């Protein structure tokens, strides 16, 4: 069983993560992890903060001489701007700062302040912030390193920003090029239109949401299970994706179109030619909660960023007076970043399932067990 | 912490469930539970089996004199047709039946047979079947009885079958009438068109999917949390809904439209008039993974039933020869049933969260704690 | 991950259990399970109820043709005396029976009645009763069937009843004979003395506790882990054993003597002769929370049965008046039974760990993985 | 639900912990935490390392202005000696150090090296080391801060070192003075004898184990439950204590003596005088897995430290040759330290149970719920 906890506020000292249950002898490629962090920070339409951050991973425990040793792995991403925030954010001692009493629509401010009995909404927004996803990406990078040992690759691309959508099918080769676009789309003409839209939106002080796909290939048949509701792979993936900041809908395969079509056109027929194969993948690689050997395909739908320059009506929780929530400088669109974080989420869940299915305490043992199973599949 | 396990095959002796962590002194209304089971079994477009089943709940433990006593609650739904299946399904002794080696596209047959090393696909399909959801409805009915103590109500209706969709907004009063329609839609004209479509589909031997909404009202502010990814209410709901047979996409509030719109139009502004309120609920009652006091609104998208009369190509796993998967008599559409099961899922998750937030070992204690919190909210 | 829930009151309809996470293709030997239930019911010093019960297992789901199929397994033990208790215990409808307001010292009556806000202490004692352990034995029997596939055997014997104690070391061959004694001791002379003591105790209306050992052999090296506190095998075993009714202390290996001795005499030295071995096992087969390949040895200490004929002072919770708690007919000693239940607990935990370490969804796959690991160990 | 993960090797950069599920508005007394760390480091018979360490807590997240804010709390204890270990322990890059192939009896070296496929036993011993307990004490200190809000206090003292044992009963007032003794015993004459024994032992190069008691007062009635095996408070406490390095037996109340006595003398009779009370507490505050309002009393038995100067026979895992395991400078006895760590474990489990029972997201809400329950108890 693989698990992790993470901690850290947006403007605190940094972000921490502890991963427990990793196999030993996993090679930890620090450049790879840092590159993943960098991929999250890019994206046209992001604001200035991305420049300040330049996230870097620090491994505090669980790795020795570049390999895991069976101990919990501890990760740290320092907040390089912390000195400017120390007076506002210090953990111990009295903080003499004006408190925030004005909740912003679309954020956790209002419900969080009530739940945790906070008068100062900063105590909510610091943790509810998507800043936390940097650690999720680091954790996901470790998961990707596990997956690499089994030749499993995870990709993603942006399928839409605002009302500009890409409904074409794309090959994995095309999808693998998504990082070449500053907004991670696969169509050059679409990229131009979206960038124009982002620029216009920025001028107006508005924000945009959108959608993205995440795809994993070389998934072994048999991850997850129909046997109990909380073992279903699709359920776990839905939870993982929906738990990302701003994500409000999750789709597996071609779910939304399939819901409108006839059964005779939806279900992926099975063929055999020295191995089973399918010609379609409407199911997104999962039938009855189990991976069926096809690519796993997920789509996430993200709401527009809730911090914008155009004012939104809200209520000061102290005075009960109406005010206009707005932000002078803000990101316009975070969909490209979200697609990277979603890769991490998918990687984490698949890695967790691989550990459940193949057991083992070391990478070597896991691979022996995996190979044995792969050979067995060839006999079915 | 509330949890349950369930067991039972489609044509086995019956379905069992054990719920652990219930408060004591909860009144168990057996008629209510049976009525919920009946609601699941109805629905135009269902096949003959619904008549055989006539599910009835039997409470084996955990309730005495109609009230829970703090012990685990055990539920049983007998399969009334078991005597006709005993030779095929008996737990102990040798079974002399022809084995099933032909996996049906869209089912768990293929991946399940490989995962669990079964030559007889019956061993997969019996558990992967949606028959299991009868127990989920019973478990959900217990959850609804908890929710009633806090005046929380759960509703659902069908928003589309095939390409006939209802995109109107409906009041809770309208939604509460969904059971009056044999397909649980809210629009009479739409109902007629859908029934016609189902009839045509039946003639052709095809099947239909669709979509539904589930809504819960009187949800207290503060269930779930942004503080850690696996505490997010939206993530838990997404897992719950996605784990239902046939559900392939989950949407919270107006997620899919919101992803295309500008931030200035999406986020639900906050007002105050002797209490906070909103005029829109695009967020579906959840911001940053926490309930914000508005109605919780979920939408599920269901694929067409994968058993149909029109043949689908597949491969016999024993001979590796192609065959045509089809079923002589089958349901055409299970969306109305799925909407009932989804109510149960939502009820279960909300009840679990209420127990986490308000603690307590008895309904009385939970209510004291809940009332105290409700009064506190009035002061914010 | 293996898990189970159980339910059932002492005088209710019966006991239920659901086991989730079992590998497929495990042979379910029903006679073996029933024999385990019988072993629990025997034991000199037990009262009359054992005769009424004659527990029999009914498998309701998860097994087909005598083999597991990957589904949750559901177990049921009917209470054959239920018709005599129906009026007192029925789940639905009004119960017109005098309520019990007198808590018995040493039972959960007092604290349970307060926790669960029950005026009728029957609602507490019915579930707190050790009757529940019959289902634990059934669940443990399933676990033993898994262990048999890996040649792991679990034994137990009684090491003391009252102040008559057996401090000798015994070989596994001797321990395997424990069932030949009506009180599961290994020494004939000791047996006679204990039976005499039980008889005397019965005359006086008093009760006895004692202690027992549970031993498992052929445990693979590497179950559990030091890497995180909640992965430690000794911790899990301690929880399992301590959770049995009446057990108040748990000892691994020769812990209590070792605490008094010098380090130079306590730690089990390591030798090699075409394989590693030890000449002592003071550690009880576990070092740093990991199985080290030696026999796992646990000892449980049981308090005397708290229902006795000699009166104990207590307070009527309704009237606040003192009364004398006593029981006309009671068991004198339950240590032999407890030793059987403890076997089940140990078997369950080891089976769970085997599933974590070796993964796999079927017995075949688990065994392949296990064999591979066993071969690897020979190279270390 | 309260949970934590910790990480860190003995000679790595430091120790980390993340606690998730804490209530907001808990005052974090940093001096108190550091004092707890200091208490762990004291104790006659400890070696030199304690001087180097001088542990200090650093709070990285989850606390702002000295109060928790509902976010996960992150703790860090820097290893002040790390620069001297960097070459041996660095996480990334090649390590050019001789590997350790000689497992020490009584440690996790042998089983760990096999489980995690490590040729270098350093990769095992670094994490299996009791150094990790420093973080457990920090985590436990946070738990104690929660308990203080409910007037729950936790104490401990050493009941024996080697064969010198204290079997007297002590009042809480006496126990509260344990820190005044360098070995945390309550009897001056016994202290002298033990110190002499430790000194002699040190000369011989041997080590000592022993036992200790941990006691908690003001525990509310009703923590834990008999209703399911894994809810039992005694089971949870047994797991917690047994998971500490070196602890091999756990006793609740007077379990071992009670197992030898008659029921008529063991069970704690119940009295009433403007409130329920007992005159004895053989049950150690727990009946049927529920706290009964009496002090919770646990005893742990610790084996002698397995690193000693007197050589122990073992096998080099590379050459298969016998060698003599020994250590030039070592602690003689760690029982006083272990008693402090055990306090932390008890505090953690009780705090977790309080959060389960009283729910709430803030200290204020928890206290309201707790007070309501306390008042209810007065009516029973």
mmCIF file with all atom_site columns, N, CA and C in Angstrom, chain C residues 202-246:
data_model
loop_
_atom_site.group_PDB
_atom_site.id
_atom_site.type_symbol
_atom_site.label_atom_id
_atom_site.label_alt_id
_atom_site.label_comp_id
_atom_site.label_asym_id
_atom_site.label_entity_id
_atom_site.label_seq_id
_atom_site.pdbx_PDB_ins_code
_atom_site.Cartn_x
_atom_site.Cartn_y
_atom_site.Cartn_z
_atom_site.occupancy
_atom_site.B_iso_or_equiv
_atom_site.pdbx_formal_charge
_atom_site.auth_seq_id
_atom_site.auth_comp_id
_atom_site.auth_asym_id
_atom_site.auth_atom_id
_atom_site.pdbx_PDB_model_num
ATOM 1   N N  . UNK C 1 202 ? -15.749 -23.956 40.448 1.00 0.00 ? 202 UNK C N  1
ATOM 2   C CA . UNK C 1 202 ? -17.161 -24.023 40.070 1.00 0.00 ? 202 UNK C CA 1
ATOM 3   C C  . UNK C 1 202 ? -18.028 -24.125 41.316 1.00 0.00 ? 202 UNK C C  1
ATOM 4   N N  . UNK C 1 203 ? -17.600 -24.966 42.239 1.00 0.00 ? 203 UNK C N  1
ATOM 5   C CA . UNK C 1 203 ? -18.342 -25.125 43.488 1.00 0.00 ? 203 UNK C CA 1
ATOM 6   C C  . UNK C 1 203 ? -18.449 -23.802 44.232 1.00 0.00 ? 203 UNK C C  1
ATOM 7   N N  . UNK C 1 204 ? -17.344 -23.078 44.255 1.00 0.00 ? 204 UNK C N  1
ATOM 8   C CA . UNK C 1 204 ? -17.341 -21.785 44.955 1.00 0.00 ? 204 UNK C CA 1
ATOM 9   C C  . UNK C 1 204 ? -18.090 -20.702 44.186 1.00 0.00 ? 204 UNK C C  1
ATOM 10  N N  . UNK C 1 205 ? -18.338 -20.971 42.916 1.00 0.00 ? 205 UNK C N  1
ATOM 11  C CA . UNK C 1 205 ? -19.013 -19.958 42.096 1.00 0.00 ? 205 UNK C CA 1
ATOM 12  C C  . UNK C 1 205 ? -18.059 -18.912 41.575 1.00 0.00 ? 205 UNK C C  1
ATOM 13  N N  . UNK C 1 206 ? -16.795 -19.270 41.538 1.00 0.00 ? 206 UNK C N  1
ATOM 14  C CA . UNK C 1 206 ? -15.798 -18.292 41.083 1.00 0.00 ? 206 UNK C CA 1
ATOM 15  C C  . UNK C 1 206 ? -15.360 -18.612 39.646 1.00 0.00 ? 206 UNK C C  1
ATOM 16  N N  . UNK C 1 207 ? -14.487 -17.801 39.101 1.00 0.00 ? 207 UNK C N  1
ATOM 17  C CA . UNK C 1 207 ? -14.013 -18.003 37.729 1.00 0.00 ? 207 UNK C CA 1
ATOM 18  C C  . UNK C 1 207 ? -12.500 -17.875 37.668 1.00 0.00 ? 207 UNK C C  1
ATOM 19  N N  . UNK C 1 208 ? -11.946 -18.304 36.550 1.00 0.00 ? 208 UNK C N  1
ATOM 20  C CA . UNK C 1 208 ? -10.495 -18.335 36.371 1.00 0.00 ? 208 UNK C CA 1
ATOM 21  C C  . UNK C 1 208 ? -10.093 -17.752 35.031 1.00 0.00 ? 208 UNK C C  1
ATOM 22  N N  . UNK C 1 209 ? -8.936  -17.116 35.025 1.00 0.00 ? 209 UNK C N  1
ATOM 23  C CA . UNK C 1 209 ? -8.309  -16.708 33.765 1.00 0.00 ? 209 UNK C CA 1
ATOM 24  C C  . UNK C 1 209 ? -7.109  -17.575 33.496 1.00 0.00 ? 209 UNK C C  1
ATOM 25  N N  . UNK C 1 210 ? -6.178  -17.062 32.738 1.00 0.00 ? 210 UNK C N  1
ATOM 26  C CA . UNK C 1 210 ? -4.984  -17.841 32.448 1.00 0.00 ? 210 UNK C CA 1
ATOM 27  C C  . UNK C 1 210 ? -4.226  -17.284 31.273 1.00 0.00 ? 210 UNK C C  1
ATOM 28  N N  . UNK C 1 211 ? -3.440  -18.142 30.657 1.00 0.00 ? 211 UNK C N  1
ATOM 29  C CA . UNK C 1 211 ? -2.617  -17.679 29.547 1.00 0.00 ? 211 UNK C CA 1
ATOM 30  C C  . UNK C 1 211 ? -2.457  -18.797 28.516 1.00 0.00 ? 211 UNK C C  1
ATOM 31  N N  . UNK C 1 212 ? -2.054  -18.398 27.333 1.00 0.00 ? 212 UNK C N  1
ATOM 32  C CA . UNK C 1 212 ? -1.876  -19.399 26.255 1.00 0.00 ? 212 UNK C CA 1
ATOM 33  C C  . UNK C 1 212 ? -0.808  -18.894 25.305 1.00 0.00 ? 212 UNK C C  1
ATOM 34  N N  . UNK C 1 213 ? -0.265  -19.825 24.571 1.00 0.00 ? 213 UNK C N  1
ATOM 35  C CA . UNK C 1 213 ? 0.685   -19.467 23.519 1.00 0.00 ? 213 UNK C CA 1
ATOM 36  C C  . UNK C 1 213 ? 0.105   -19.809 22.164 1.00 0.00 ? 213 UNK C C  1
ATOM 37  N N  . UNK C 1 214 ? 0.453   -19.000 21.181 1.00 0.00 ? 214 UNK C N  1
ATOM 38  C CA . UNK C 1 214 ? 0.092   -19.270 19.794 1.00 0.00 ? 214 UNK C CA 1
ATOM 39  C C  . UNK C 1 214 ? 1.390   -19.238 18.995 1.00 0.00 ? 214 UNK C C  1
ATOM 40  N N  . UNK C 1 215 ? 1.554   -20.211 18.136 1.00 0.00 ? 215 UNK C N  1
ATOM 41  C CA . UNK C 1 215 ? 2.803   -20.358 17.401 1.00 0.00 ? 215 UNK C CA 1
ATOM 42  C C  . UNK C 1 215 ? 2.498   -20.593 15.924 1.00 0.00 ? 215 UNK C C  1
ATOM 43  N N  . UNK C 1 216 ? 3.277   -19.953 15.066 1.00 0.00 ? 216 UNK C N  1
ATOM 44  C CA . UNK C 1 216 ? 3.129   -20.203 13.628 1.00 0.00 ? 216 UNK C CA 1
ATOM 45  C C  . UNK C 1 216 ? 4.479   -20.598 13.058 1.00 0.00 ? 216 UNK C C  1
ATOM 46  N N  . UNK C 1 217 ? 4.482   -21.616 12.224 1.00 0.00 ? 217 UNK C N  1
ATOM 47  C CA . UNK C 1 217 ? 5.753   -22.047 11.635 1.00 0.00 ? 217 UNK C CA 1
ATOM 48  C C  . UNK C 1 217 ? 5.770   -21.855 10.121 1.00 0.00 ? 217 UNK C C  1
ATOM 49  N N  . UNK C 1 218 ? 6.979   -21.860 9.581  1.00 0.00 ? 218 UNK C N  1
ATOM 50  C CA . UNK C 1 218 ? 7.198   -21.656 8.141  1.00 0.00 ? 218 UNK C CA 1
ATOM 51  C C  . UNK C 1 218 ? 6.840   -20.261 7.662  1.00 0.00 ? 218 UNK C C  1
ATOM 52  N N  . UNK C 1 219 ? 7.009   -19.313 8.543  1.00 0.00 ? 219 UNK C N  1
ATOM 53  C CA . UNK C 1 219 ? 6.754   -17.912 8.199  1.00 0.00 ? 219 UNK C CA 1
ATOM 54  C C  . UNK C 1 219 ? 7.891   -17.396 7.315  1.00 0.00 ? 219 UNK C C  1
ATOM 55  N N  . UNK C 1 220 ? 7.593   -16.847 6.162  1.00 0.00 ? 220 UNK C N  1
ATOM 56  C CA . UNK C 1 220 ? 8.676   -16.310 5.338  1.00 0.00 ? 220 UNK C CA 1
ATOM 57  C C  . UNK C 1 220 ? 9.353   -15.106 6.005  1.00 0.00 ? 220 UNK C C  1
ATOM 58  N N  . UNK C 1 221 ? 10.629  -14.968 5.767  1.00 0.00 ? 221 UNK C N  1
ATOM 59  C CA . UNK C 1 221 ? 11.357  -13.778 6.232  1.00 0.00 ? 221 UNK C CA 1
ATOM 60  C C  . UNK C 1 221 ? 10.797  -12.555 5.511  1.00 0.00 ? 221 UNK C C  1
ATOM 61  N N  . UNK C 1 222 ? 10.509  -11.503 6.258  1.00 0.00 ? 222 UNK C N  1
ATOM 62  C CA . UNK C 1 222 ? 10.174  -10.253 5.582  1.00 0.00 ? 222 UNK C CA 1
ATOM 63  C C  . UNK C 1 222 ? 8.722   -9.801  5.651  1.00 0.00 ? 222 UNK C C  1
ATOM 64  N N  . UNK C 1 223 ? 7.891   -10.422 6.488  1.00 0.00 ? 223 UNK C N  1
ATOM 65  C CA . UNK C 1 223 ? 6.534   -9.881  6.684  1.00 0.00 ? 223 UNK C CA 1
ATOM 66  C C  . UNK C 1 223 ? 6.615   -8.725  7.681  1.00 0.00 ? 223 UNK C C  1
ATOM 67  N N  . UNK C 1 224 ? 5.792   -7.733  7.471  1.00 0.00 ? 224 UNK C N  1
ATOM 68  C CA . UNK C 1 224 ? 5.846   -6.539  8.319  1.00 0.00 ? 224 UNK C CA 1
ATOM 69  C C  . UNK C 1 224 ? 7.010   -5.660  7.911  1.00 0.00 ? 224 UNK C C  1
ATOM 70  N N  . UNK C 1 225 ? 7.215   -4.587  8.651  1.00 0.00 ? 225 UNK C N  1
ATOM 71  C CA . UNK C 1 225 ? 8.362   -3.723  8.351  1.00 0.00 ? 225 UNK C CA 1
ATOM 72  C C  . UNK C 1 225 ? 8.661   -2.802  9.517  1.00 0.00 ? 225 UNK C C  1
ATOM 73  N N  . UNK C 1 226 ? 9.922   -2.423  9.632  1.00 0.00 ? 226 UNK C N  1
ATOM 74  C CA . UNK C 1 226 ? 10.334  -1.395  10.587 1.00 0.00 ? 226 UNK C CA 1
ATOM 75  C C  . UNK C 1 226 ? 10.098  -0.002  10.011 1.00 0.00 ? 226 UNK C C  1
ATOM 76  N N  . UNK C 1 227 ? 9.748   0.095   8.714  1.00 0.00 ? 227 UNK C N  1
ATOM 77  C CA . UNK C 1 227 ? 9.865   1.388   8.049  1.00 0.00 ? 227 UNK C CA 1
ATOM 78  C C  . UNK C 1 227 ? 8.821   2.406   8.493  1.00 0.00 ? 227 UNK C C  1
ATOM 79  N N  . UNK C 1 228 ? 7.687   1.949   8.969  1.00 0.00 ? 228 UNK C N  1
ATOM 80  C CA . UNK C 1 228 ? 6.707   2.877   9.539  1.00 0.00 ? 228 UNK C CA 1
ATOM 81  C C  . UNK C 1 228 ? 5.991   2.163   10.670 1.00 0.00 ? 228 UNK C C  1
ATOM 82  N N  . UNK C 1 229 ? 5.686   2.894   11.727 1.00 0.00 ? 229 UNK C N  1
ATOM 83  C CA . UNK C 1 229 ? 5.204   2.246   12.946 1.00 0.00 ? 229 UNK C CA 1
ATOM 84  C C  . UNK C 1 229 ? 3.990   1.336   12.711 1.00 0.00 ? 229 UNK C C  1
ATOM 85  N N  . UNK C 1 230 ? 3.109   1.740   11.806 1.00 0.00 ? 230 UNK C N  1
ATOM 86  C CA . UNK C 1 230 ? 1.901   0.946   11.637 1.00 0.00 ? 230 UNK C CA 1
ATOM 87  C C  . UNK C 1 230 ? 2.075   -0.198  10.639 1.00 0.00 ? 230 UNK C C  1
ATOM 88  N N  . UNK C 1 231 ? 3.292   -0.432  10.194 1.00 0.00 ? 231 UNK C N  1
ATOM 89  C CA . UNK C 1 231 ? 3.583   -1.618  9.381  1.00 0.00 ? 231 UNK C CA 1
ATOM 90  C C  . UNK C 1 231 ? 4.233   -2.731  10.200 1.00 0.00 ? 231 UNK C C  1
ATOM 91  N N  . UNK C 1 232 ? 4.517   -2.465  11.451 1.00 0.00 ? 232 UNK C N  1
ATOM 92  C CA . UNK C 1 232 ? 5.240   -3.447  12.263 1.00 0.00 ? 232 UNK C CA 1
ATOM 93  C C  . UNK C 1 232 ? 4.354   -4.665  12.541 1.00 0.00 ? 232 UNK C C  1
ATOM 94  N N  . UNK C 1 233 ? 4.901   -5.818  12.263 1.00 0.00 ? 233 UNK C N  1
ATOM 95  C CA . UNK C 1 233 ? 4.141   -7.050  12.443 1.00 0.00 ? 233 UNK C CA 1
ATOM 96  C C  . UNK C 1 233 ? 3.802   -7.273  13.911 1.00 0.00 ? 233 UNK C C  1
ATOM 97  N N  . UNK C 1 234 ? 4.727   -6.968  14.806 1.00 0.00 ? 234 UNK C N  1
ATOM 98  C CA . UNK C 1 234 ? 4.439   -7.177  16.235 1.00 0.00 ? 234 UNK C CA 1
ATOM 99  C C  . UNK C 1 234 ? 3.312   -6.264  16.704 1.00 0.00 ? 234 UNK C C  1
ATOM 100 N N  . UNK C 1 235 ? 3.284   -5.037  16.188 1.00 0.00 ? 235 UNK C N  1
ATOM 101 C CA . UNK C 1 235 ? 2.201   -4.122  16.538 1.00 0.00 ? 235 UNK C CA 1
ATOM 102 C C  . UNK C 1 235 ? 0.853   -4.652  16.078 1.00 0.00 ? 235 UNK C C  1
ATOM 103 N N  . UNK C 1 236 ? 0.806   -5.154  14.854 1.00 0.00 ? 236 UNK C N  1
ATOM 104 C CA . UNK C 1 236 ? -0.459  -5.684  14.336 1.00 0.00 ? 236 UNK C CA 1
ATOM 105 C C  . UNK C 1 236 ? -0.925  -6.905  15.129 1.00 0.00 ? 236 UNK C C  1
ATOM 106 N N  . UNK C 1 237 ? 0.033   -7.764  15.462 1.00 0.00 ? 237 UNK C N  1
ATOM 107 C CA . UNK C 1 237 ? -0.324  -8.956  16.240 1.00 0.00 ? 237 UNK C CA 1
ATOM 108 C C  . UNK C 1 237 ? -0.809  -8.566  17.630 1.00 0.00 ? 237 UNK C C  1
ATOM 109 N N  . UNK C 1 238 ? -0.172  -7.564  18.212 1.00 0.00 ? 238 UNK C N  1
ATOM 110 C CA . UNK C 1 238 ? -0.582  -7.127  19.549 1.00 0.00 ? 238 UNK C CA 1
ATOM 111 C C  . UNK C 1 238 ? -2.006  -6.582  19.508 1.00 0.00 ? 238 UNK C C  1
ATOM 112 N N  . UNK C 1 239 ? -2.299  -5.795  18.479 1.00 0.00 ? 239 UNK C N  1
ATOM 113 C CA . UNK C 1 239 ? -3.673  -5.285  18.376 1.00 0.00 ? 239 UNK C CA 1
ATOM 114 C C  . UNK C 1 239 ? -4.657  -6.438  18.220 1.00 0.00 ? 239 UNK C C  1
ATOM 115 N N  . UNK C 1 240 ? -4.319  -7.358  17.339 1.00 0.00 ? 240 UNK C N  1
ATOM 116 C CA . UNK C 1 240 ? -5.232  -8.482  17.085 1.00 0.00 ? 240 UNK C CA 1
ATOM 117 C C  . UNK C 1 240 ? -5.531  -9.268  18.337 1.00 0.00 ? 240 UNK C C  1
ATOM 118 N N  . UNK C 1 241 ? -4.492  -9.608  19.064 1.00 0.00 ? 241 UNK C N  1
ATOM 119 C CA . UNK C 1 241 ? -4.681  -10.447 20.241 1.00 0.00 ? 241 UNK C CA 1
ATOM 120 C C  . UNK C 1 241 ? -5.381  -9.667  21.349 1.00 0.00 ? 241 UNK C C  1
ATOM 121 N N  . UNK C 1 242 ? -4.972  -8.415  21.540 1.00 0.00 ? 242 UNK C N  1
ATOM 122 C CA . UNK C 1 242 ? -5.554  -7.617  22.617 1.00 0.00 ? 242 UNK C CA 1
ATOM 123 C C  . UNK C 1 242 ? -7.033  -7.323  22.354 1.00 0.00 ? 242 UNK C C  1
ATOM 124 N N  . UNK C 1 243 ? -7.426  -7.422  21.120 1.00 0.00 ? 243 UNK C N  1
ATOM 125 C CA . UNK C 1 243 ? -8.829  -7.134  20.799 1.00 0.00 ? 243 UNK C CA 1
ATOM 126 C C  . UNK C 1 243 ? -9.749  -8.307  21.120 1.00 0.00 ? 243 UNK C C  1
ATOM 127 N N  . UNK C 1 244 ? -9.184  -9.405  21.565 1.00 0.00 ? 244 UNK C N  1
ATOM 128 C CA . UNK C 1 244 ? -10.043 -10.541 21.936 1.00 0.00 ? 244 UNK C CA 1
ATOM 129 C C  . UNK C 1 244 ? -10.625 -10.326 23.333 1.00 0.00 ? 244 UNK C C  1
ATOM 130 N N  . UNK C 1 245 ? -11.853 -10.742 23.503 1.00 0.00 ? 245 UNK C N  1
ATOM 131 C CA . UNK C 1 245 ? -12.538 -10.575 24.776 1.00 0.00 ? 245 UNK C CA 1
ATOM 132 C C  . UNK C 1 245 ? -11.735 -11.210 25.906 1.00 0.00 ? 245 UNK C C  1
ATOM 133 N N  . UNK C 1 246 ? -11.447 -10.435 26.928 1.00 0.00 ? 246 UNK C N  1
ATOM 134 C CA . UNK C 1 246 ? -10.794 -10.958 28.123 1.00 0.00 ? 246 UNK C CA 1
ATOM 135 C C  . UNK C 1 246 ? -9.279  -10.898 28.092 1.00 0.00 ? 246 UNK C C  1
#
